[in-house]
Structures are given as C-alpha cells and as structure tokens.
mmCIF file of C-alpha atoms and ligand atoms in Angstrom:
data_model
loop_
_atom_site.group_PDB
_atom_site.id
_atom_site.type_symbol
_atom_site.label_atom_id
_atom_site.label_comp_id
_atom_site.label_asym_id
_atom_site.label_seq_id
_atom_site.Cartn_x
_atom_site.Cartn_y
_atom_site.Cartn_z
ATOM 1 C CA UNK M 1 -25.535 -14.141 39.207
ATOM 2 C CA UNK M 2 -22.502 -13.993 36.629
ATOM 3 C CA UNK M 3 -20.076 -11.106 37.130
ATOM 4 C CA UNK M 4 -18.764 -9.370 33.992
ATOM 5 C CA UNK M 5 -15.345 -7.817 34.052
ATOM 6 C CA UNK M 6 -13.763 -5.268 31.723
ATOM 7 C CA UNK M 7 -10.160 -6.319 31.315
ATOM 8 C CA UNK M 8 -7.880 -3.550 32.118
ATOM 9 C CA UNK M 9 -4.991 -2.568 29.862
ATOM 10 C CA UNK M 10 -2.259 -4.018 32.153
ATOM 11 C CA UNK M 11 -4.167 -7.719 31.536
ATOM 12 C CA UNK M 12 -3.507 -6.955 28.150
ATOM 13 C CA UNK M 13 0.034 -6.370 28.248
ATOM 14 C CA UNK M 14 0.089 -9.600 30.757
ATOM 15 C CA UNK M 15 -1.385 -11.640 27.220
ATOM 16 C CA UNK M 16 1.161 -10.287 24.579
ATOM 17 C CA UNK M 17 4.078 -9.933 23.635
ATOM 18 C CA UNK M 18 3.585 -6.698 21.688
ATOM 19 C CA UNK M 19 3.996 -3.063 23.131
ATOM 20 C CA UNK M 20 1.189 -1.472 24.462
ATOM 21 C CA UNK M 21 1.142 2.286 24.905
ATOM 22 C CA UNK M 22 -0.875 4.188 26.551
ATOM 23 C CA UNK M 23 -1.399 8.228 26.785
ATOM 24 C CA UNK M 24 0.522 7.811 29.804
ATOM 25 C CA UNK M 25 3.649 6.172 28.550
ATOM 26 C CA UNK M 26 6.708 7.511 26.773
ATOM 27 C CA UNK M 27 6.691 7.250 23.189
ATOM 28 C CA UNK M 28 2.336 7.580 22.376
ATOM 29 C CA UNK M 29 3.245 10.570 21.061
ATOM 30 C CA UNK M 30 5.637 8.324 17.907
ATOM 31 C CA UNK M 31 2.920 5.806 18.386
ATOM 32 C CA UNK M 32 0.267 8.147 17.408
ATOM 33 C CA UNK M 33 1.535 9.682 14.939
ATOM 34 C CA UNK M 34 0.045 8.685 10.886
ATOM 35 C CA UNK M 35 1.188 9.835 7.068
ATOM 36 C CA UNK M 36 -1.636 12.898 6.916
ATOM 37 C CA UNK M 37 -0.503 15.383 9.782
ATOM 38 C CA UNK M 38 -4.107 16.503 9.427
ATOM 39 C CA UNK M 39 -5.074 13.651 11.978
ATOM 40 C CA UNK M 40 -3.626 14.612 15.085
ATOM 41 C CA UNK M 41 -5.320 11.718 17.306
ATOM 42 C CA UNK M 42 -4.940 10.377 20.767
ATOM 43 C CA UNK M 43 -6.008 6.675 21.072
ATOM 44 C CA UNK M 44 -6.138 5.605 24.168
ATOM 45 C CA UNK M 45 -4.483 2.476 23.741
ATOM 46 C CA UNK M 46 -1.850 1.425 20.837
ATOM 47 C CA UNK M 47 -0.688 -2.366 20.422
ATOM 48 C CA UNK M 48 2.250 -2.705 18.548
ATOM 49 C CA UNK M 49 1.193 -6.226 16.916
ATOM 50 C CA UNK M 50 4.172 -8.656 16.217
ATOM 51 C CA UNK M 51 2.568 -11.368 15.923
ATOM 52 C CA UNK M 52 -1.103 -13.296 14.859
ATOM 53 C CA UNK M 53 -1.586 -13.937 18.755
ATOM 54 C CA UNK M 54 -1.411 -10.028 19.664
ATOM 55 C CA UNK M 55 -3.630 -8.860 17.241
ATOM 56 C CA UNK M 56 -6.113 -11.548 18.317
ATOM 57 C CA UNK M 57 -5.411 -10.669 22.112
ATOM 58 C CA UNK M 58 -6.276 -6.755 20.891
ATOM 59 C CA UNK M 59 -9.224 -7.088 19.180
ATOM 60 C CA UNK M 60 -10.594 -9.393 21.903
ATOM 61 C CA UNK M 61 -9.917 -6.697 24.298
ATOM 62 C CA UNK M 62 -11.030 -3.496 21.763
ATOM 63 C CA UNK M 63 -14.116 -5.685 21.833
ATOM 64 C CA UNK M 64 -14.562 -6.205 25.497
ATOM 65 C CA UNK M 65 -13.905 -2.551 26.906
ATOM 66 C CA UNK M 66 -15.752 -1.098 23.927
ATOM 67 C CA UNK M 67 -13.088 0.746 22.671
ATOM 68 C CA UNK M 68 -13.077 1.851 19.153
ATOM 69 C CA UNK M 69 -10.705 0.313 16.695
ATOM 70 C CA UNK M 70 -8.409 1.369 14.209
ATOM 71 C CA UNK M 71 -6.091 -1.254 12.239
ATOM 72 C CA UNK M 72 -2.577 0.645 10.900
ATOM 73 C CA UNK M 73 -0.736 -0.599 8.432
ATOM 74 C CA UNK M 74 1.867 1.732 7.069
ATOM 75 C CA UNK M 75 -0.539 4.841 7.982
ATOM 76 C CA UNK M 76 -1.340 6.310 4.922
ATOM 77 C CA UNK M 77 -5.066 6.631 4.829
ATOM 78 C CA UNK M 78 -5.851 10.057 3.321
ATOM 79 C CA UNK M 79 -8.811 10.044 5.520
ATOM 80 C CA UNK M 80 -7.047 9.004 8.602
ATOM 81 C CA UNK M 81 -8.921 6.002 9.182
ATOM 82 C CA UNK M 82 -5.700 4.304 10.496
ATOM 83 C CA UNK M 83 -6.230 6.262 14.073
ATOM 84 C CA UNK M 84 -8.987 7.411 15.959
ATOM 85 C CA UNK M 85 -9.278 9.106 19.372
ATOM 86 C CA UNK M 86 -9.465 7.605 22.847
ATOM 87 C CA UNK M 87 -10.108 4.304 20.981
ATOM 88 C CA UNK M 88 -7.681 1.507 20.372
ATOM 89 C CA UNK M 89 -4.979 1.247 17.853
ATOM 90 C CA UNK M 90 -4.144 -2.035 16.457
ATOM 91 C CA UNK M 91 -0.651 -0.913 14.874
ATOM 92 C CA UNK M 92 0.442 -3.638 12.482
ATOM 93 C CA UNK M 93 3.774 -2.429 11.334
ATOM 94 C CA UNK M 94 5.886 -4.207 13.287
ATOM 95 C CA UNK M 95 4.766 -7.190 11.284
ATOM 96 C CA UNK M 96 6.698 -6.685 7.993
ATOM 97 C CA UNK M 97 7.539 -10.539 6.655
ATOM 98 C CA UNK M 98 7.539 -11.325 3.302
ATOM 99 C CA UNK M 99 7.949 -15.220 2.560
ATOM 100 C CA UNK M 100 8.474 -15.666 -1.745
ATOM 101 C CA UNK M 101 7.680 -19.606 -3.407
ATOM 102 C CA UNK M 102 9.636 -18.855 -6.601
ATOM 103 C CA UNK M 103 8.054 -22.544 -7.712
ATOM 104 C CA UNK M 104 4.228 -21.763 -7.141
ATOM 105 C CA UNK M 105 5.427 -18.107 -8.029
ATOM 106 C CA UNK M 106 3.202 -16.701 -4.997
ATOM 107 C CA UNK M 107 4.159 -14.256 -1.753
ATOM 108 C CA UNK M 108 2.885 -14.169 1.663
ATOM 109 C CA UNK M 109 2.685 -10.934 3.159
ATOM 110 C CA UNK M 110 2.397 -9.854 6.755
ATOM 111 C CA UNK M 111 -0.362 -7.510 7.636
ATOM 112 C CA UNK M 112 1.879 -4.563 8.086
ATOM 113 C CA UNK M 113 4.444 -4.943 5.313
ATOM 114 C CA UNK M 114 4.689 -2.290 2.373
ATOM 115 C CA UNK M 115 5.043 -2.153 -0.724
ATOM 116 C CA UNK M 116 8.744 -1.568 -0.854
ATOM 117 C CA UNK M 117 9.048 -4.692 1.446
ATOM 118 C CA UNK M 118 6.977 -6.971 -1.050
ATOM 119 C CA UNK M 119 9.381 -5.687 -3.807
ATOM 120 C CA UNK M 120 12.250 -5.884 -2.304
ATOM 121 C CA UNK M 121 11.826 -9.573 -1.530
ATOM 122 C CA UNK M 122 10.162 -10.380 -4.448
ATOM 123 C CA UNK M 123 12.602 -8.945 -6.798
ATOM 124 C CA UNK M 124 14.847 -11.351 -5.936
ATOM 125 C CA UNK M 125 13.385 -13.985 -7.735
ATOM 126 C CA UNK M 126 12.753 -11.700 -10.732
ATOM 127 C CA UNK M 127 8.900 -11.264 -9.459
ATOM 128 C CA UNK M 128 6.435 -9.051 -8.750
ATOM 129 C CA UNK M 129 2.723 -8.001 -8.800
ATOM 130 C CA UNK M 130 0.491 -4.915 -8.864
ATOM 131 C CA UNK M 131 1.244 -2.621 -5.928
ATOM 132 C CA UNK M 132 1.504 0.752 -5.115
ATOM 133 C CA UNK M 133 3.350 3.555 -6.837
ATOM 134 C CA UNK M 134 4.654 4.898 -3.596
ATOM 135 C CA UNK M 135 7.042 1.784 -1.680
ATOM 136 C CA UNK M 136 6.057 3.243 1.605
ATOM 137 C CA UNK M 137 2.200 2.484 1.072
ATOM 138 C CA UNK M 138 0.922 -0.284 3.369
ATOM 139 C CA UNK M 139 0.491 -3.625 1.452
ATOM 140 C CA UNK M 140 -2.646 -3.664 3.447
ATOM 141 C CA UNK M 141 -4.893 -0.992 3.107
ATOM 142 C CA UNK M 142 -3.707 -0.214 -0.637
ATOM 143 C CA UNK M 143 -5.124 -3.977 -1.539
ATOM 144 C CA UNK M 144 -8.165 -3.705 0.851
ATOM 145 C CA UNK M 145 -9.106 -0.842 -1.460
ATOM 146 C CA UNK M 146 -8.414 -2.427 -4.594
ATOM 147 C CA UNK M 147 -5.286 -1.354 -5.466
ATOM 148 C CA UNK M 148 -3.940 0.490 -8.820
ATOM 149 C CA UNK M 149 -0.264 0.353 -10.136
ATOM 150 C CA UNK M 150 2.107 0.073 -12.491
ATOM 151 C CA UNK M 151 1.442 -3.142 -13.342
ATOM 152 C CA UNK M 152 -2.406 -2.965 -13.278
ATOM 153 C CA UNK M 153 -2.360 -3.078 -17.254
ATOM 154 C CA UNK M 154 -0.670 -6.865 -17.613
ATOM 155 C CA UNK M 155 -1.678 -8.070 -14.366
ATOM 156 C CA UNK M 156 -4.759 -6.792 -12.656
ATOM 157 C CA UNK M 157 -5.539 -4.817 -9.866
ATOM 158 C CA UNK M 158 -4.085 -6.127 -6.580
ATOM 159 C CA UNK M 159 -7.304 -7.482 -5.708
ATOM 160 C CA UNK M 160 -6.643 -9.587 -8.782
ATOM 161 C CA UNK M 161 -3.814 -11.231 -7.678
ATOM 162 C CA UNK M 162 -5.468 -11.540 -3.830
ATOM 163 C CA UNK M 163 -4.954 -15.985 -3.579
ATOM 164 C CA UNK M 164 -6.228 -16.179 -0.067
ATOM 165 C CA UNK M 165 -6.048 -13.440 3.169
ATOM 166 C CA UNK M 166 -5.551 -14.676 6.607
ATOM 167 C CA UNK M 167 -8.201 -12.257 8.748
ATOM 168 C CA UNK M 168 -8.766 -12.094 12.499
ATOM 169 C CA UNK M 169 -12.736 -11.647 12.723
ATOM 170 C CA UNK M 170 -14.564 -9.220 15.731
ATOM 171 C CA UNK M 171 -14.807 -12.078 17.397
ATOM 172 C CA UNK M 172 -11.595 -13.051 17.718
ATOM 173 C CA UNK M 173 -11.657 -16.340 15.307
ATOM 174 C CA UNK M 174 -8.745 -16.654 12.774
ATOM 175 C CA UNK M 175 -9.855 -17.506 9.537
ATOM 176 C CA UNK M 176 -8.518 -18.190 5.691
ATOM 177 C CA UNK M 177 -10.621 -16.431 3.097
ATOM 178 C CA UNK M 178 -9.784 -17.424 -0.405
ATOM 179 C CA UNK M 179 -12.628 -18.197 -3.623
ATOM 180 C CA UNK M 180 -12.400 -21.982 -1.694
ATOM 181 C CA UNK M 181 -13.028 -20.824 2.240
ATOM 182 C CA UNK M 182 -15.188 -18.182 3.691
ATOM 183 C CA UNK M 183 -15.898 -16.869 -0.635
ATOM 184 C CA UNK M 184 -18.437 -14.203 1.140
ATOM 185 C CA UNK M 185 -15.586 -12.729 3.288
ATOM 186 C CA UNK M 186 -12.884 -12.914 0.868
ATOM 187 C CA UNK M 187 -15.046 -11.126 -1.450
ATOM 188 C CA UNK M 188 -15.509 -8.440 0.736
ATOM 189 C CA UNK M 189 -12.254 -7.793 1.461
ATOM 190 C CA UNK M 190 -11.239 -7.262 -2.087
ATOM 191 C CA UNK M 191 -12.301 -4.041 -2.051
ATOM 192 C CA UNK M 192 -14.449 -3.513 0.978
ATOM 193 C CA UNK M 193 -11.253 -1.509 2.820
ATOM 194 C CA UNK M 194 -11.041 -2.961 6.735
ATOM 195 C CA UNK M 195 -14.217 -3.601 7.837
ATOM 196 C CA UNK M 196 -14.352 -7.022 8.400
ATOM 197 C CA UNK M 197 -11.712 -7.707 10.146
ATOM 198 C CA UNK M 198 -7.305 -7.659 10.651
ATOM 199 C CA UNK M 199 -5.882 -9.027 7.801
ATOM 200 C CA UNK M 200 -2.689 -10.843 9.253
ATOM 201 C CA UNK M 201 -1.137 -11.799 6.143
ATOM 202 C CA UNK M 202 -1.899 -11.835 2.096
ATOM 203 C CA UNK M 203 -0.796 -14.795 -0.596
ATOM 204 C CA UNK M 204 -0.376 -12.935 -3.581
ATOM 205 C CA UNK M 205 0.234 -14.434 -7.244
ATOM 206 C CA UNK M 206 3.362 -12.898 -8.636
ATOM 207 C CA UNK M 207 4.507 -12.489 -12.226
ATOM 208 C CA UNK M 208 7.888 -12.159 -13.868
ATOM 209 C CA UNK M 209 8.607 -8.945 -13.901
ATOM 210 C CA UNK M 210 12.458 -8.220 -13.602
ATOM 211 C CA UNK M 211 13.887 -5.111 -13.891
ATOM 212 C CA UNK M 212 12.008 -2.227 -15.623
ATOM 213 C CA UNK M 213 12.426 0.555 -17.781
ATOM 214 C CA UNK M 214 10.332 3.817 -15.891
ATOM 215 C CA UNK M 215 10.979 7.334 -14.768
ATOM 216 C CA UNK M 216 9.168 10.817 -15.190
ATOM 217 C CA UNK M 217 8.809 12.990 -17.879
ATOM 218 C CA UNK M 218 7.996 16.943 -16.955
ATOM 219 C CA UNK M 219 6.574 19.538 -19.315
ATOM 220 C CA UNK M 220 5.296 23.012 -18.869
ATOM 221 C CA UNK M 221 1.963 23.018 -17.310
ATOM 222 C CA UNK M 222 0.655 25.445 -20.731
ATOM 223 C CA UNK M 223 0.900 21.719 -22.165
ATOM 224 C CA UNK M 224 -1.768 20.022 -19.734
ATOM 225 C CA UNK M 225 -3.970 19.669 -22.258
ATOM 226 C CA UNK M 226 -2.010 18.192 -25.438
ATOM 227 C CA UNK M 227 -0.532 15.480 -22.156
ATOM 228 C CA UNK M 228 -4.075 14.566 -21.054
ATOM 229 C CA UNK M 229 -5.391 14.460 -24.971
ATOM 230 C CA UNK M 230 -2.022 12.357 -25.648
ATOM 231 C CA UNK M 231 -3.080 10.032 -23.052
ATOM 232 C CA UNK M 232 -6.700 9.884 -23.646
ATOM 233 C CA UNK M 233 -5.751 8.508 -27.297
ATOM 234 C CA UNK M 234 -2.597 6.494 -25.824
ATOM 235 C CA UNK M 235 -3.710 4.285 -23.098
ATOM 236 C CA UNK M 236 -6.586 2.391 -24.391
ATOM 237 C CA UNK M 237 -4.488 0.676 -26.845
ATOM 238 C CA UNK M 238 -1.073 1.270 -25.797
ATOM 239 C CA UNK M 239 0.889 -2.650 -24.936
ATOM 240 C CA UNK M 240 0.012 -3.470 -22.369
ATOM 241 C CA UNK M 241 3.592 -3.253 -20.461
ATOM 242 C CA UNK M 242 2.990 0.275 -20.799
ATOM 243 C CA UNK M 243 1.860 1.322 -17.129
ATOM 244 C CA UNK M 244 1.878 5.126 -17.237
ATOM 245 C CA UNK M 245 -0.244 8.108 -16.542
ATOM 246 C CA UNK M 246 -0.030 11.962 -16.271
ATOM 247 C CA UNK M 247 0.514 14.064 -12.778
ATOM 248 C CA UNK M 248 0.545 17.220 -11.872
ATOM 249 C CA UNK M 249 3.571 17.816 -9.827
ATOM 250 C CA UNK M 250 5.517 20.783 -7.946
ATOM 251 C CA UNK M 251 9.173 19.936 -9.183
ATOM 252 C CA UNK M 252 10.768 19.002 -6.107
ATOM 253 C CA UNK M 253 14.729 19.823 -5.242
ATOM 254 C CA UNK M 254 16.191 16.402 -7.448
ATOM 255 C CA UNK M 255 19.507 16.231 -8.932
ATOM 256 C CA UNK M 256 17.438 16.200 -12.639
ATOM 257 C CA UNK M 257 15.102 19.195 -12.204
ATOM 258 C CA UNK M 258 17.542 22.397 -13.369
ATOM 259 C CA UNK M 259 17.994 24.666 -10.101
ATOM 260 C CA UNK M 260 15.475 26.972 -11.644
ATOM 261 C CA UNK M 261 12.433 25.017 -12.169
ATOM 262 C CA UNK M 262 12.617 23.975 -8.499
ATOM 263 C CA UNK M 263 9.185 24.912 -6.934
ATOM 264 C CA UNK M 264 7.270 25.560 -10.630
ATOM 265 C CA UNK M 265 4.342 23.882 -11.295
ATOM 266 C CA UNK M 266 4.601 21.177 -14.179
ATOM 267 C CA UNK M 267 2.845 18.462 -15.793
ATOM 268 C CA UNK M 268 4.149 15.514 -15.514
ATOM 269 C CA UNK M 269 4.072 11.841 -17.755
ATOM 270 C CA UNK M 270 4.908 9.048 -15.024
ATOM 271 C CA UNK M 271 6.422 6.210 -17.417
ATOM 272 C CA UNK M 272 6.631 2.396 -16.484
ATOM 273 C CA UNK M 273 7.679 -0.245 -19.098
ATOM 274 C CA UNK M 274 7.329 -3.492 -17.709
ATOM 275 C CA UNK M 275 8.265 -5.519 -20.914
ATOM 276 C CA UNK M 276 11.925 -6.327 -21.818
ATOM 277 C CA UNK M 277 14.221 -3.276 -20.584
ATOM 278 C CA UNK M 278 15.969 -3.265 -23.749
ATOM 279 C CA UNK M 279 13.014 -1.597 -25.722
ATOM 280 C CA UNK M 280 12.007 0.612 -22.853
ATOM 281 C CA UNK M 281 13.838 3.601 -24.635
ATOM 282 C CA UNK M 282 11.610 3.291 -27.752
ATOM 283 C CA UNK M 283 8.730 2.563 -25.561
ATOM 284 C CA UNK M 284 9.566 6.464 -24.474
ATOM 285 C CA UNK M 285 9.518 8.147 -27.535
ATOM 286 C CA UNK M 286 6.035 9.119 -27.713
ATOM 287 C CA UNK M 287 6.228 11.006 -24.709
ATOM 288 C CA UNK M 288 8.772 13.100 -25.996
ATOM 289 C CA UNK M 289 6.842 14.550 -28.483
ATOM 290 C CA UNK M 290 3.636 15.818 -26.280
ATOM 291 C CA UNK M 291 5.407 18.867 -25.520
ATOM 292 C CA UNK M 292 9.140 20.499 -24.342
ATOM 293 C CA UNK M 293 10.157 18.886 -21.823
ATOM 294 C CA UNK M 294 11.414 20.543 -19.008
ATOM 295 C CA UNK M 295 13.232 17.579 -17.019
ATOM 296 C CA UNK M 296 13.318 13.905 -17.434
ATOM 297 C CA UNK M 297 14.402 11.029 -15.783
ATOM 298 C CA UNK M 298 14.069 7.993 -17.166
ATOM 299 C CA UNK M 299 15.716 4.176 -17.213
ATOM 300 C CA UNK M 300 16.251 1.070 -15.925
ATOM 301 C CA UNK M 301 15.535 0.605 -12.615
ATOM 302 C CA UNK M 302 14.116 -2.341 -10.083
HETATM 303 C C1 LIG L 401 1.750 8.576 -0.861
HETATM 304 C C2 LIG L 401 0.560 7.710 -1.222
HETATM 305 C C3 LIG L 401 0.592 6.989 -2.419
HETATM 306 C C4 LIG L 401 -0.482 6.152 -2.769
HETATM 307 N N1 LIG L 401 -0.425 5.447 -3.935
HETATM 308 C C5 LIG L 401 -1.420 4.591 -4.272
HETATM 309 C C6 LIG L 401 -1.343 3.776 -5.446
HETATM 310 O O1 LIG L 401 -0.392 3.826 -6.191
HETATM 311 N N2 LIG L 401 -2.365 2.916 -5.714
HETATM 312 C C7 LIG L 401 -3.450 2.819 -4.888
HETATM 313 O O2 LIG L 401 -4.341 2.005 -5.165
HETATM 314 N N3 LIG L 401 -3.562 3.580 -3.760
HETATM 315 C C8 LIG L 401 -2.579 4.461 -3.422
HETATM 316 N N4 LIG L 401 -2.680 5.235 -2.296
HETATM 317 C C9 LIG L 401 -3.884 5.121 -1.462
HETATM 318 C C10 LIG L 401 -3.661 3.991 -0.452
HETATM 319 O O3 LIG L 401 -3.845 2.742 -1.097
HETATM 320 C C11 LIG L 401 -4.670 4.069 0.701
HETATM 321 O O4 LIG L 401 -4.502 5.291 1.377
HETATM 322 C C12 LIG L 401 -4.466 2.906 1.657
HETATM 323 O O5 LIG L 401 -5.568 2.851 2.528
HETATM 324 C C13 LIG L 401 -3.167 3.024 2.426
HETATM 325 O O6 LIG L 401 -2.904 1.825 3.091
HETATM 326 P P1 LIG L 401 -1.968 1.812 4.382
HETATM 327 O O7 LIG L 401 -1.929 0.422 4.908
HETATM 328 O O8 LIG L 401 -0.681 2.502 4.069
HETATM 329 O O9 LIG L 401 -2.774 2.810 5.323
HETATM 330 P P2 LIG L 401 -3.402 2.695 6.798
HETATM 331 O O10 LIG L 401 -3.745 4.100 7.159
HETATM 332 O O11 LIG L 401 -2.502 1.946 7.687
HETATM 333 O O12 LIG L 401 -4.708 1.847 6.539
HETATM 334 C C14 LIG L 401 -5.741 2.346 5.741
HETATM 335 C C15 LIG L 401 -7.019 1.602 6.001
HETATM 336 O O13 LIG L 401 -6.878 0.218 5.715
HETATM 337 C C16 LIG L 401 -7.116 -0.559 6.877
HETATM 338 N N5 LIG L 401 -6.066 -1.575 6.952
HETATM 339 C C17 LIG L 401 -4.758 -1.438 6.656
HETATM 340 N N6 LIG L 401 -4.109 -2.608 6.799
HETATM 341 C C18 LIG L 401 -5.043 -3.495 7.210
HETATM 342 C C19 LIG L 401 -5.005 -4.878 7.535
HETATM 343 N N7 LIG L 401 -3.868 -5.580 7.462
HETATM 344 N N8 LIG L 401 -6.170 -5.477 7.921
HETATM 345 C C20 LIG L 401 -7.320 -4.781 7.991
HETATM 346 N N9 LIG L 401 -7.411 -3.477 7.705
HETATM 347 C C21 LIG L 401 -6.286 -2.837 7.319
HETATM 348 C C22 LIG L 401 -7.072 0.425 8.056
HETATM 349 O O14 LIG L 401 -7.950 0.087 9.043
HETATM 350 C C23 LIG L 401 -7.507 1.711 7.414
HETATM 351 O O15 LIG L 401 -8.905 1.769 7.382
HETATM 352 C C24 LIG L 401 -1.622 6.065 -1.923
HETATM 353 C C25 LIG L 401 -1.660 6.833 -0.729
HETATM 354 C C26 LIG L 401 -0.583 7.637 -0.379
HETATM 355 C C27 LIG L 401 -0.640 8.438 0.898
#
C-alpha cells in the first residue's frame, strides 16, 4: 500500500531559496498586498520567486496540497486575479532581469519585470517595443493579455513581438514555447492571460525607437465630443509613429496644470511621436486646434 504525503510549507522553504510567507509571519501583510485596494486577500502561502527553480518548487507544491494559485507579476490586475484567498501566491517580482542583444535586436525578460524595467534597459541601445503606457505595469500579465501601447501603430501589439516564452507547466515541466516548440501553447499564451502556466521569462523583438516626442494635451471636458470626432477622423490614417488617443482625466496636482484646474474634470489627448524627435512639434499641431487647451505638456522624452 503506497502512502501519499502532503508536503508541508516548511518542506517548501527547505527546497528554495525564495521567501515564503505565511499568515503567520511578519511581513504577509506587504506580501499580500496588490495595485486595486479593492482585493484585500489572505493567501495562505506567498513565495517570493527569485529564481526558475522556486517557481517550479511552488507550483509543484500549489499542486500537491491543492492550494489555489495565483501568479503576480507587478499586481495590477483590475480584477485582482494576481491574489486569491487561503490559496498560494506565486509572487514573481523579485525576478526583474532584463538581458538586451543589440545585434539580433531582441530582449529577454524575467517573469516579474515591468515595463519601466524593459525600457530602461532597452533604451540603452536606442530600442524598444510595444508595452504598456503605465512603466509600473507587469511585463507579464500586460503581454499575456495582448498588450496595447504607444507603439502598437508601427510595431504590433506585444503579442506581436512575443519570439518565444519560457513557461513552467501544472506539472512542473519547463518548457520553450515559440511558433517552432510547443506552437499550441505559445499560441495560447498570446492572449490567453495565465492559464497555462508561469511564464519565467519573454524574448521580445525590439525596434529602434530612441527618444520620443509625447506628452498630454488637456481641454475642457464641453470639448469631449469635437476630441473624440477629431480622433475618429485622425487615427485611421494618421503616420503611423503617431501613437495617441483621448482620456478622460481628473487633473492631478503637476507642476503644468494651473493651481486652479487642480481636481476639474478634463479631456485629455495623450500624444506619442515615435518618428524622428525633431518633427514631433509639427506632429502636435493638430491637437492644438480640437479645442482651448487648458494645460499641456509636451516634448522630448525617453
Ligand atoms: C495603471 C494601469 C495601466 C495599464 N495600462 C495598460 C496598457 O497601456 N496596455 C495594456 O494592454 N494594458 C494595460 N493595463 C492592463 C494590464 O495589462 C493588466 O491589468 C495586466 O494583467 C497587468 O499585468 P501585471 O503583471 O501588472 O498584473 P498581475 O496582477 O501581476 O497579473 C495579472 C494576471 O496575469 C497573470 N500573470 C502575470 N504575470 C505572469 C507570468 N509571468 N506568468 C503567468 N501569468 C502571469 C496573473 O496570474 C494574473 O492573472 C493597465 C493596468 C493598470 C492597472
């Protein structure tokens, strides 16, 4: 007769090398904690993974007890998908890497890295590819979804630009998914969110894209519909460097927004010129004319 055992959390933290918090330790509370304060959740168990070996260790063991998993990236699921309660939390934000090939013009990304981190360390070689609008968005969940940006217009979505995903399966195998290897899985992730598995790391194709030319222009909200019209005639045949699109925003307390307007209501044209810098100031005019503006902020910029 074969015995079965449910490992116990302190095996775990015997395997890795990552912290593992329970409800019982100092610092769940930080450990818990995601983006949308509307999920106030109390996993039982959060790995901090650092490396490929911990989050295989933690889904093995999410998988043997039963527990419920949730992957975290950077935490910014609107429906809070990155927690759960009395589950498991597979928190991947310890692993932030970015490794650039300037000559094949390609990054690999850790699972947990953002999209300030991919930036950052891609700018460097004057490259970069669609990401988030926001740098504190996880690299992972934003491409899992798809993944819309600036850049979507030249370059794709970031599922576009997806080369190959390194993915730790439910049970526990480490595989490459790419068009060449496991096509089914890879194109399920490009899209499909995290069900089917921890990403560990992305290979992304990059593009030159140096510094560009992008800011925010705010009107009065009585000129909604002329922005949305304006845009609704722009985009479709705008260049294509031209990555904007229109908001609604509650001016916030900036340096550019007059002491007055602080609080008010606006509309908002979010402006991105990813060709050459030195005609992003023409590439402006038309917004300009959609309405008075109330506050803009606008130039060249990383
Ligand atoms: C401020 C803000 C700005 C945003 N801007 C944009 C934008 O410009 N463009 C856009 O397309 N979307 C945008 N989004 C939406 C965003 O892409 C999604 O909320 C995305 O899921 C966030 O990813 P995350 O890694 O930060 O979140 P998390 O909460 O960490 O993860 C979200 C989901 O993805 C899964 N996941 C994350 N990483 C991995 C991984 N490595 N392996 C497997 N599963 C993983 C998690 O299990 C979870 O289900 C924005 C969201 C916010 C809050």
């Amino acid at each position: 007769m074969s015995v079965i055992t449910t490992p116990t959390v302190e095996q775990l933290r015997d395997q890795v090398r990552a912290a593992v918090i329970t409800q019982a330790d100092p610092g769940h509370d930080e450990a818990r904690a995601v983006h949308n304060g509307m999920f106030d959740r109390y996993p039982a168990v959060v790995l901090r993974a650092e490396q490929v070996a911990d989050v295989i260790a933690g889904v093995n063991f999410a998988r043997d007890t039963g527990l419920e998993l949730a992957v975290r990236g950077a935490g910014h699921s609107a429906p809070g998908f990155g927690t759960c309660d009395a589950g498991m939390v597979i928190d991947l934000s310890p692993m932030r890497s970015v490794y650039v090939d300037p000559v094949t013009a390609t990054a690999r990304v850790d699972g947990g890295a953002t999209w300030g981190d991919l930036n950052y360390a891609a700018h460097a070689f004057g490259l970069a590819t669609t990401g988030g609008i926001v740098s504190t968005t996880g690299v992972g969940g934003l491409t899992l979804g798809g993944g819309i940006g600036y850049l979507a217009r030249p370059y794709g979505l970031s599922i576009d630009n997806l080369r190959s995903a390194q993915v730790v399966t439910a049970d526990g195998r480490v595989l490459t998914a790419s068009q060449a290897e496991n096509a089914d899985l890879f194109w399920a992730l490009r899209g499909g969110g995290g069900n089917f598995g921890v990403v560990t790391s992305f290979e992304f194709q990059l593009h030159p894209v140096g510094d560009v030319y992008a800011g925010i222009f705010l009107y009065e909200l009585a000129s909604a519909r002329d922005l949305l019209r304006f845009f609704a005639d722009f985009i479709p045949t705008a260049p294509e460097p031209d990555g904007a699109f229109p908001a609604f925003q509650i001016a916030p307390p900036l340096p550019f927004i007059p002491a007055d307007r602080v609080g008010d209501t606006l509309c908002a044209a979010i402006v991105h010129w990813a060709g050459p810098v030195s005609e992003g100031r023409r590439a402006m005019a038309p917004f300009r004319e959609i309405g008075p503006v109330v506050a803009e902020m606008a130039g060249p910029m990383p």
